[in-house]
Coordinates of C-alpha atoms in Angstrom, one line a residue:
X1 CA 34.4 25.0 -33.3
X2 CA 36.1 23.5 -30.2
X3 CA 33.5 20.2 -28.6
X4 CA 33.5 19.6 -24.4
X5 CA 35.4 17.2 -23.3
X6 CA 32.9 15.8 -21.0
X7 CA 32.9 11.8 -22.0
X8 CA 35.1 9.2 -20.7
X9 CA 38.4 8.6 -22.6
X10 CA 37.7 4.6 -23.6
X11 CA 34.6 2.8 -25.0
X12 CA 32.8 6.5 -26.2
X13 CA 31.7 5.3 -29.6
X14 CA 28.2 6.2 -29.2
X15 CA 28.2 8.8 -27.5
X16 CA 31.2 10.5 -29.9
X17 CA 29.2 9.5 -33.0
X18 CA 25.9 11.4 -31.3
X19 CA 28.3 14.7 -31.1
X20 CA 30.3 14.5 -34.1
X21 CA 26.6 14.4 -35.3
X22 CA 25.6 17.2 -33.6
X23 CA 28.5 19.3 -34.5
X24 CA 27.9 19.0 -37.9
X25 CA 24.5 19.4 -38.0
X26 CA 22.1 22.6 -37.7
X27 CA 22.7 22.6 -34.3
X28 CA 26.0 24.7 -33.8
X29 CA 24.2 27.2 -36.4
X30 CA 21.1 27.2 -34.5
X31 CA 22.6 27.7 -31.1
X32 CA 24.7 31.3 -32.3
X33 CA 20.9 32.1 -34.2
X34 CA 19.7 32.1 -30.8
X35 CA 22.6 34.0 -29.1
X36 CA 22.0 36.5 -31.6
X37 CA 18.6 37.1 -31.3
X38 CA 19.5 37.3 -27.2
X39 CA 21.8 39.7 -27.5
X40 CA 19.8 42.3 -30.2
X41 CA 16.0 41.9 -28.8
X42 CA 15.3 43.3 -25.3
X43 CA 12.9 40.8 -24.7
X44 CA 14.1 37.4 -25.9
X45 CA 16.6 36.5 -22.7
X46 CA 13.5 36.4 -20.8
X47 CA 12.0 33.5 -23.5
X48 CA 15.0 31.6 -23.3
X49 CA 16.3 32.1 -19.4
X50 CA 14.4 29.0 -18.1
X51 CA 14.9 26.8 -20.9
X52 CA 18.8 26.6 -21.5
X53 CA 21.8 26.8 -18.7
X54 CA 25.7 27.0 -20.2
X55 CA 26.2 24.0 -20.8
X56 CA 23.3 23.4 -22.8
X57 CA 25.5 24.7 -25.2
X58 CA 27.3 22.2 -26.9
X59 CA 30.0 24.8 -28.4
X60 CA 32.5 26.2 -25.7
X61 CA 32.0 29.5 -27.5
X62 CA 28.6 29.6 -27.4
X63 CA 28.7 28.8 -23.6
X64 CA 31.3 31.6 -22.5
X65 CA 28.8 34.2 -24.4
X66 CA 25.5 32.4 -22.6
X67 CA 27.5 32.8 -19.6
X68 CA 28.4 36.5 -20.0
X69 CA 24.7 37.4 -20.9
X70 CA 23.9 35.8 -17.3
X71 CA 26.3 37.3 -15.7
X72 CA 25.0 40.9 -17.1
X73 CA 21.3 39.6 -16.6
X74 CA 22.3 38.5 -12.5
X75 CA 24.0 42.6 -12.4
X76 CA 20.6 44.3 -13.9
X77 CA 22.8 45.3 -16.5
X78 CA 21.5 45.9 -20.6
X79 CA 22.2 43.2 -22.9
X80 CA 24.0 44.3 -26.2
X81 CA 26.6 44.1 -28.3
X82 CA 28.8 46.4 -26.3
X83 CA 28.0 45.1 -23.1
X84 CA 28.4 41.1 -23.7
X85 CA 31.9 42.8 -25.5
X86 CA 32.8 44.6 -22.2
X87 CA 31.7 41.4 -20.1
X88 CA 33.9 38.7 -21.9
X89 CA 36.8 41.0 -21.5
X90 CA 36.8 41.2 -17.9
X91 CA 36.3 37.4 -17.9
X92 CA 39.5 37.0 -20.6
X93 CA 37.3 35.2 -22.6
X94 CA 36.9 37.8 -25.5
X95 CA 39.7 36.3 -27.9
X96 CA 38.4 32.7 -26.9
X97 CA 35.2 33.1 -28.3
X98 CA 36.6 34.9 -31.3
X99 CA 36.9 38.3 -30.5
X100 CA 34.2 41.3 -31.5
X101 CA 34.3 40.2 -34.7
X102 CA 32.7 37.1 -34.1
X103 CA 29.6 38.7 -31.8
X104 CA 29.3 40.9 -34.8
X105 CA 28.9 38.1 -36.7
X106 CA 26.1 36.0 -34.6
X107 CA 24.3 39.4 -34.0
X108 CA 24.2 40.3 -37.9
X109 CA 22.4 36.9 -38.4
X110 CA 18.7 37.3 -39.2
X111 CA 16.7 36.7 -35.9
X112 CA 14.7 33.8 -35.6
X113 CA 10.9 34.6 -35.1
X114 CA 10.2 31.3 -32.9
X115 CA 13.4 31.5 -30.6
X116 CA 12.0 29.8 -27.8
X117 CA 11.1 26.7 -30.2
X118 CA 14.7 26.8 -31.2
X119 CA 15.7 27.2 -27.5
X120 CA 14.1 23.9 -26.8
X121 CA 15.5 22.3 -29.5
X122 CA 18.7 23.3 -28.2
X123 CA 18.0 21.6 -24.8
X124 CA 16.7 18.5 -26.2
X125 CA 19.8 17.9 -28.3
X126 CA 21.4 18.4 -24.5
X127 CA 19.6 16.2 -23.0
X128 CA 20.3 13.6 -25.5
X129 CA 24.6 14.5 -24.7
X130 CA 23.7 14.0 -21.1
X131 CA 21.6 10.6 -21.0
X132 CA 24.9 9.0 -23.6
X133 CA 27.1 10.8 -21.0
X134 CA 25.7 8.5 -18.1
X135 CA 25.5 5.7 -20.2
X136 CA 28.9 5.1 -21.4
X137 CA 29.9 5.6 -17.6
X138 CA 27.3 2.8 -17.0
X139 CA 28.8 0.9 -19.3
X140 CA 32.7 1.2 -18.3
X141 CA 31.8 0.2 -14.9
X142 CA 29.7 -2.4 -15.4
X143 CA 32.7 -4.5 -17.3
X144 CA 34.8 -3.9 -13.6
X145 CA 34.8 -6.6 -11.6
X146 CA 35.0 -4.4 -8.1
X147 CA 31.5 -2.6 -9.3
X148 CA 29.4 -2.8 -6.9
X149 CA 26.2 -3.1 -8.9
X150 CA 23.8 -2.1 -6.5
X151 CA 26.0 1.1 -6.0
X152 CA 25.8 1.5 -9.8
X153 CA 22.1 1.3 -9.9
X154 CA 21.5 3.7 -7.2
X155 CA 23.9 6.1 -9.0
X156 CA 22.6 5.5 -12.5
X157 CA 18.8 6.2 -11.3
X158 CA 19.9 9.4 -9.4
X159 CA 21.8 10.4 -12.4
X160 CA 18.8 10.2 -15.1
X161 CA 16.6 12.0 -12.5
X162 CA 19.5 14.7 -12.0
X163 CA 19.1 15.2 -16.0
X164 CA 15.0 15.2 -15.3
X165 CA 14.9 17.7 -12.6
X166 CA 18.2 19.5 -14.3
X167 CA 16.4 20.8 -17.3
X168 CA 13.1 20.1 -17.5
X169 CA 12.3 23.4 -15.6
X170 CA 8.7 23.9 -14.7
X171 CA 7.1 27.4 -16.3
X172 CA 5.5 29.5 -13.8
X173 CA 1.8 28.4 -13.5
X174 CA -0.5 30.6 -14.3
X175 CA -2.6 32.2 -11.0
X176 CA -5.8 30.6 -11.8
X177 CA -4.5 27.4 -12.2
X178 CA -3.0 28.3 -8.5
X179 CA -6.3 29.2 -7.0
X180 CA -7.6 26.2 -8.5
X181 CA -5.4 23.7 -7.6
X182 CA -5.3 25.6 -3.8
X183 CA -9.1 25.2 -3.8
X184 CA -8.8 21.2 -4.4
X185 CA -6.3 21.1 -1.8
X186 CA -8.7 22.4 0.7
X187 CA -11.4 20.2 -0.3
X188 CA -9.4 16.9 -0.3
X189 CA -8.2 17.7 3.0
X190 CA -11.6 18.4 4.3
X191 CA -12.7 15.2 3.8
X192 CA -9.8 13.7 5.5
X193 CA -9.9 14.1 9.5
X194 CA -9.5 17.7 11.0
X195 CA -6.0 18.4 11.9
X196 CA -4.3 15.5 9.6
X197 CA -2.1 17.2 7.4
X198 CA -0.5 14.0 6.3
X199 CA -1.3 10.0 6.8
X200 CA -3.4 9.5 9.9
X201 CA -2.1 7.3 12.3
X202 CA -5.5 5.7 12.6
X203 CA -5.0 6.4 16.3
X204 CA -7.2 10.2 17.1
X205 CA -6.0 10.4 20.9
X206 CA -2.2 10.6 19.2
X207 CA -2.9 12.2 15.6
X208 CA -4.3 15.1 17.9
X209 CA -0.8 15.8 19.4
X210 CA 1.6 14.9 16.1
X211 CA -1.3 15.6 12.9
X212 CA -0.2 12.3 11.7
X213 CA 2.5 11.3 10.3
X214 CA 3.8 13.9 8.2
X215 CA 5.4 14.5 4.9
X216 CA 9.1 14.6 4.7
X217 CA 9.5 13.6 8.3
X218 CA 11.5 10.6 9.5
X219 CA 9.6 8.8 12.8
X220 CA 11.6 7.0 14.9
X221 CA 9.6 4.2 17.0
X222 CA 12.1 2.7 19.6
X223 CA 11.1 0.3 22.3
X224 CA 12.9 -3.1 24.0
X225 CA 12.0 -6.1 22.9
X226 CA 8.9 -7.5 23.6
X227 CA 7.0 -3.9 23.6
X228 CA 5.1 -4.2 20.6
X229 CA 6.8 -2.4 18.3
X230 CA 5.9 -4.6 15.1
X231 CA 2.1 -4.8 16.6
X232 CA 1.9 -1.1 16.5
X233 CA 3.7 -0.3 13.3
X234 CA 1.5 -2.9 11.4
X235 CA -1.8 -1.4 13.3
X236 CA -0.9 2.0 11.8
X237 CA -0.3 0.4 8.4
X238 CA -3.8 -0.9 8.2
X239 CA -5.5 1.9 9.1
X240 CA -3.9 3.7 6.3
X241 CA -4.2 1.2 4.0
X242 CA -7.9 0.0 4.4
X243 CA -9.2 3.1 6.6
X244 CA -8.1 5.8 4.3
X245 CA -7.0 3.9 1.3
X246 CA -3.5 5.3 1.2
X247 CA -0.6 2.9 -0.5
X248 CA 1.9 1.9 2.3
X249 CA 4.9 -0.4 1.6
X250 CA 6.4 -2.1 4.6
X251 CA 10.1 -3.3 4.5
X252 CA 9.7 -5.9 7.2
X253 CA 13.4 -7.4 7.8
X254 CA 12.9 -9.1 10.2
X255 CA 9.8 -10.8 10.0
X256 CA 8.5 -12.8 6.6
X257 CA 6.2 -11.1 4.6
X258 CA 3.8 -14.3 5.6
X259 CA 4.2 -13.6 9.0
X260 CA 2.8 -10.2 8.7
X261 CA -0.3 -11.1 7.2
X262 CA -0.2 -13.4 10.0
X263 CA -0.7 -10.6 12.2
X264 CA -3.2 -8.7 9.8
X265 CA -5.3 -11.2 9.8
X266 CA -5.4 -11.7 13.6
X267 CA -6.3 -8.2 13.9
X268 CA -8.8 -8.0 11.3
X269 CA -10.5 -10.8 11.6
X270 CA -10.2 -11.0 15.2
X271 CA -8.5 -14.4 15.3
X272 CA -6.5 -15.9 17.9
X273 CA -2.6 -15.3 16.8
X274 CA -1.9 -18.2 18.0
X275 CA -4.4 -20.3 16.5
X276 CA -3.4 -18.9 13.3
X277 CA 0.0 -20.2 14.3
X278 CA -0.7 -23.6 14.8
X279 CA -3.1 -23.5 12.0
X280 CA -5.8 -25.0 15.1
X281 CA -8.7 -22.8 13.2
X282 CA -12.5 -23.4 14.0
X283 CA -15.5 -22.9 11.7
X284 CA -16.1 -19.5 13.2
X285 CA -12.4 -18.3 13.0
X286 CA -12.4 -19.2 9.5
X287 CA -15.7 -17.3 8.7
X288 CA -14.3 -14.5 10.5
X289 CA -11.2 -14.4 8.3
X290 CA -13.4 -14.8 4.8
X291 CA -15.5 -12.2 6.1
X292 CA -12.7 -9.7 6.2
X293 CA -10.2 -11.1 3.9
X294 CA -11.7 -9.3 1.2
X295 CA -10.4 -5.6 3.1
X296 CA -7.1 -6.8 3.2
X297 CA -7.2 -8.3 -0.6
X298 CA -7.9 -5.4 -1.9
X299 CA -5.9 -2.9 0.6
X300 CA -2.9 -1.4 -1.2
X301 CA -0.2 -2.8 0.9
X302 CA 2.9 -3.9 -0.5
X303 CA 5.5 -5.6 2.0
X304 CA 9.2 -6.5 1.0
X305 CA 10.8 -8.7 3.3
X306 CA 14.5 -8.6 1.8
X307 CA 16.9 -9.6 4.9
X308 CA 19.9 -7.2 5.8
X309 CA 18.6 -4.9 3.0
X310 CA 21.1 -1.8 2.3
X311 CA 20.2 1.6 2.4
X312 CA 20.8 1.9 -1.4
X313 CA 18.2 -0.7 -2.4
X314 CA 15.9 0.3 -0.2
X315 CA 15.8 3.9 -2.1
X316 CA 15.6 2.0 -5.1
X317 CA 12.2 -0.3 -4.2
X318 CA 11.1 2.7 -3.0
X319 CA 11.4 5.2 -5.8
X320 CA 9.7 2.4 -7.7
X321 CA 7.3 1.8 -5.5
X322 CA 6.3 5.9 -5.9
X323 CA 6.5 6.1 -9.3
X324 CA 4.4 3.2 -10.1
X325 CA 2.1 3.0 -6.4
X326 CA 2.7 6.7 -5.2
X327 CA 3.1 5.1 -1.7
X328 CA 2.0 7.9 0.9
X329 CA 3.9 5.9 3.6
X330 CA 7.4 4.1 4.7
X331 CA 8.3 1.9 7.2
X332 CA 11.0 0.0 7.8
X333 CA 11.4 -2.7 10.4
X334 CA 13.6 -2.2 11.8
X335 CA 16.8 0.1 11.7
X336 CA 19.3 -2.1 13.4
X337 CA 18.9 -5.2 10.9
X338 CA 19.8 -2.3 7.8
X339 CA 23.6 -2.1 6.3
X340 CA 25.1 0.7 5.2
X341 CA 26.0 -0.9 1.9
X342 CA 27.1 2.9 0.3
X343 CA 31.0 0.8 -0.6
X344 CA 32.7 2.5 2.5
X345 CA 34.9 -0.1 4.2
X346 CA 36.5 0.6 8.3
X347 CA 32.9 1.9 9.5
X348 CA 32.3 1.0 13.0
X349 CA 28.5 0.0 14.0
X350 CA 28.1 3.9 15.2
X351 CA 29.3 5.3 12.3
X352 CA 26.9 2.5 9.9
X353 CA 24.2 3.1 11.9
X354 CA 24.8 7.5 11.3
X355 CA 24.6 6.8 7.6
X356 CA 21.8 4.9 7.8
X357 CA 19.4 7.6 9.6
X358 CA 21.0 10.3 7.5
X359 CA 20.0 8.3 4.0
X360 CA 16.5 7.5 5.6
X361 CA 15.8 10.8 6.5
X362 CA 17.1 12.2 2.7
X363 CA 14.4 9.1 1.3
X364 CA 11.5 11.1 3.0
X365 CA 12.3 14.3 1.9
X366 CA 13.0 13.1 -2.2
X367 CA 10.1 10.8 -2.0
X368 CA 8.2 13.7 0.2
X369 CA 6.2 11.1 2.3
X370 CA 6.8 10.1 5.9
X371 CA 9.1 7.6 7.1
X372 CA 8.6 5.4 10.0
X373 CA 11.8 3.5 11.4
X374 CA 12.0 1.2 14.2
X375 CA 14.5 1.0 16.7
X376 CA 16.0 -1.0 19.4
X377 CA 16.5 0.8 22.5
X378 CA 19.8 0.0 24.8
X379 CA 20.0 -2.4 28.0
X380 CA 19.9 0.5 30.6
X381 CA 16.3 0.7 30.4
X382 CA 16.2 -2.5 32.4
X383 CA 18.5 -1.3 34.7
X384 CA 15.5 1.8 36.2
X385 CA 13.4 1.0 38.6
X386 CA 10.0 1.9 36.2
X387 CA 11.8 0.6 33.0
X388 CA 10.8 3.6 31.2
X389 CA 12.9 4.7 28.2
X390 CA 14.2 7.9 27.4
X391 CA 16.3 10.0 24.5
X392 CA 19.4 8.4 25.5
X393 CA 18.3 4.6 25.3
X394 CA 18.9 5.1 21.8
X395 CA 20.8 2.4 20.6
X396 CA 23.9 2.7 18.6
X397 CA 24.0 6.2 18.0
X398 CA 22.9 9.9 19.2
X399 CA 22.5 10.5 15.2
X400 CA 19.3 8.6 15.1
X401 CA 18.0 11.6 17.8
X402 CA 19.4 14.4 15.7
X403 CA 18.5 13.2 12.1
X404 CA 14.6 12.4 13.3
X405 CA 11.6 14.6 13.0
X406 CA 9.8 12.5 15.8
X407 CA 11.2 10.2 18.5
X408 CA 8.5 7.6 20.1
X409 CA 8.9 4.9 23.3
X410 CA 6.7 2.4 23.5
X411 CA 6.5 1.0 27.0
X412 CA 4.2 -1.4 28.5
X413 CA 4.4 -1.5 32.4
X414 CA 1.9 -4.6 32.4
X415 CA 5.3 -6.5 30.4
X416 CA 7.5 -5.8 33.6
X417 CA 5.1 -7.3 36.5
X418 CA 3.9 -3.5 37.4
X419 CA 0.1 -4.0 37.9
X420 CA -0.7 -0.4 38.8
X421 CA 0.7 2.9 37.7
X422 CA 1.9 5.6 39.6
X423 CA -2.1 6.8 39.9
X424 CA -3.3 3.5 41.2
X425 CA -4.8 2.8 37.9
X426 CA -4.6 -1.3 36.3
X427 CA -2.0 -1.6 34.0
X428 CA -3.8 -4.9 32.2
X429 CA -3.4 -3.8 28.4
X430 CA -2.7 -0.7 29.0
X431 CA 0.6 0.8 26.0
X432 CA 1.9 4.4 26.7
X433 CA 3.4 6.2 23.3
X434 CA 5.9 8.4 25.0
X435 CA 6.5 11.3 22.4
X436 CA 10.2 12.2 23.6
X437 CA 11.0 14.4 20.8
X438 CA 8.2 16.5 18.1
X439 CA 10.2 18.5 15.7
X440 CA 6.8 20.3 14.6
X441 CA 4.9 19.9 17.8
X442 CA 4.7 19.3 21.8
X443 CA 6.0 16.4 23.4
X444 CA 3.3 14.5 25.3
X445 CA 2.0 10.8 26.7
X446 CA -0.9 9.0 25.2
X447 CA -2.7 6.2 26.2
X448 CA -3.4 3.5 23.8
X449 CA -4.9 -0.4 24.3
X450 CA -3.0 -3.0 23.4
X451 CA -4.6 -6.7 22.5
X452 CA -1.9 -8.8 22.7
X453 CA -4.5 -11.7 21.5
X454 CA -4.9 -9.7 18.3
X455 CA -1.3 -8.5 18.1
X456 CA -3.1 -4.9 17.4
X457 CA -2.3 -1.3 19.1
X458 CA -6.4 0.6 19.4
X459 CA -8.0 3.5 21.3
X460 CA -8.0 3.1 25.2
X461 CA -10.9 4.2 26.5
X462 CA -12.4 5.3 23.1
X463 CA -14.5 2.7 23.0
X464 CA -16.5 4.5 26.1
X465 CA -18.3 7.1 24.4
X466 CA -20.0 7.7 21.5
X467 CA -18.6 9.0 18.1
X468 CA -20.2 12.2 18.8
X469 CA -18.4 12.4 22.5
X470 CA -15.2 10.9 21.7
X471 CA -14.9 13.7 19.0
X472 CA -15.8 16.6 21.6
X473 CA -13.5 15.2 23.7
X474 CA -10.5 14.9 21.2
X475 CA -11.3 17.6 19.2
X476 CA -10.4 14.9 16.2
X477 CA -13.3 14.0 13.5
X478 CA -12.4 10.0 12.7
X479 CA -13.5 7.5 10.6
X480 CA -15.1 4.0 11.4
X481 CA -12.3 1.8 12.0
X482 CA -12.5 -2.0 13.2
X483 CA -9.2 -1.9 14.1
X484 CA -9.8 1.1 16.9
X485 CA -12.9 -1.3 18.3
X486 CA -12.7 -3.2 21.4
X487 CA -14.5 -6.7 22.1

């Protein structure tokens, strides 16, 4: 019986003793039991079809005649004797295996009464082949000094998971359990707001254009400096966080991880950011803080502030930080400060900057949770007469356009010395969201406040009406948020 040649050539110890093991154990037996019973009873390919793949066979034999069965199965063809015969001939694999005598000879075994027990022994003795597979190639690389071991982490993680997602193939649920599990869904999202398909924003005048900040999506916030774009990103992050109690993980690499609870603070407790600073604190400010420190104690926030962090570890912190926090949000602050880091050498900035939205966008869809990025926008904006940014202003590269979901300016005329907008209206805190691109939606303007005592993006005009009003008039049910109030 012939074995794959699937391991590396040096430093295989383990793994060969696992399949000289396997080879001359049960296993071979069992695996040409099972074949057997596939090719005599009508009925057991479909107990078995799920469960193994061709190479879960750990005999070449054995895989050619899995792989003819499919091949039959994929045609709508019987599955015999004669036909698996006929199939391996075409293929020129019917003296490989052993000719008809040795089909005879699996199909003349007696047939297993629990064959999809024995299928799923088969598959765990292939999963065990796999996992030393990855292993030894761990180990090889790991003794080279020109590993990159980041690199290897990142491809040892996605390998186990391949394995995972490779053969543990989910059974089809039954249709209660559906109807069920629908049903729940409906309820959970009938107590969030109406229209939020995903994490709210925390802002109703723009979740009522976008829905929120959707799954899979990647967001990109671009503005100049000095626009806010930090203020804003961390104002969403609380009201996710505390608001709606959703884990959120902030990779802030630009700012300290201090410094942003600097600016949580100042917009929870409604502190003076620059007495909290200078540390020049009253008795009231402190009050303040205690009063509301407990929110942000207990608010699951989790904030890495790793400098020039690489694409590859920031998949890595956060497929941690979803399989041990199930984070329902990611943002990253900001794009530009990211490297490549994927071992590539004679990139230009463009083309690092392409692989870097590409590899975010692929972290929302794996992770399936949104993905907010911010960006800085290029020096023409300054060169307009109303400063206002545009598609183009992207900085760097026209990939960050095409790989996100959603595209979002900040501008702030009151930052430029304009004190009234085109309508004659005051431009004292007044923050536009300019919603350039919506892959799922409309592109649209909306008004929002910002305090730049507070360092905090809220409602403009919300705080005007009522909560019965401002919901007529947005069509959004919200929640009580402190954040969203005015002073």
């Amino acid at each position: 019986m012939s074995m794959k040649r699937r391991l590396p050539e040096k430093k295989r110890r383990n793994a060969d003793q696992v399949l000289e093991f396997q080879q001359s154990s049960h296993i071979v037996e069992l695996e040409a039991a099972v074949l057997g019973g596939v090719i005599r009873e009508k009925d057991a390919l479909t107990m078995v079809i799920d469960i193994l793949k061709p190479d879960s066979f750990i005999s070449d034999k054995h895989e050619a005649i899995y792989q003819a069965i499919l091949l039959l199965f994929g045609k709508s063809e019987p599955v015999d004797l004669l036909t698996v015969t006929n199939q391996l001939r075409l293929t020129g694999e019917l003296e490989f295996i052993g000719g008809p005598a040795y089909l005879a000879k699996i199909t003349a075994r007696r047939i297993s009464t629990q064959i999809e027990r024995d299928a799923r022994i088969i598959l765990q003795y292939a999963i065990q082949r796999n996992i030393m597979r990855v292993m030894d190639d761990v180990l090889i690389k790991a003794q080279e000094d020109t590993t990159d071991v980041f690199n290897l982490l990142d491809a040892t993680e996605q390998s186990l998971r391949e394995i995972q997602e490779g053969n543990l193939n989910k059974n089809i649920p039954d249709l209660q359990l559906v109807v069920q599990k629908t049903i729940q869904e409906l309820k959970n999202k009938e107590e969030q707001e109406a229209g939020i398909a995903s994490v709210p924003s925390g802002f109703p005048s723009l979740d009522r254009i976008t829905g929120g900040w959707h799954n899979t999506e990647l967001i990109i916030i671009a503005a100049r400096p000095g626009m806010g774009k930090t203020a804003f990103v961390v104002s969403a992050l609380r009201n996710a966080a505390i608001d709606y109690k959703m884990p959120v993980a902030l990779f802030s690499l630009e700012m300290s991880s201090q410094q942003v609870m600097y600016r949580l603070i100042s917009a929870e407790a409604e502190v003076d950011s620059q007495k909290l600073r200078k540390g020049d604190l009253e008795t009231e400010d402190w009050k303040a803080i205690h009063s509301r420190l407990n929110d942000l104690d207990n608010s699951p926030i989790y904030i890495d502030d790793t400098p020039a962090l690489s694409v590859l570890e920031l998949r890595t912190k956060a497929r941690r930080l979803k399989a041990f926090h199930n984070i329902k949000l990611l943002i990253v602050d900001y794009l530009q400060l990211m490297t490549a880091g994927n071992g590539k050498t004679g990139m230009n900035r463009e083309q690092e900057i392409a692989s870097i939205s590409r590899s975010l966008k692929t972290i929302a869809k794996e992770l399936n949770i949104p993905v907010i990025a911010l960006s800085q926008l290029s020096r023409s904006v300054e060169s307009r007469p109303d400063k206002r940014p545009m598609l183009s202003d992207l900085r760097e590269s026209g990939s960050i356009e095409q790989d996100a979901d959603v595209v979002m300016f900040l501008y702030r005329p009151e930052y430029y010395g304009l004190e009234e907008t085109e309508t004659g209206e005051s431009t004292q805190g007044l923050a536009e969201v300019i919603i350039a691109k919506n892959r799922s939606g409309s592109v649209d303007n909306v008004k929002l406040r910002f305090i730049g005592k507070y360092t905090r993006f809220s409602e403009f005009d919300g705080f005007h009406l009522s909560p019965e009003e401002y919901e007529e008039r947005s069509g959004v049910r919200t929640l009580g948020s402190k954040a969203n109030d005015i002073t």
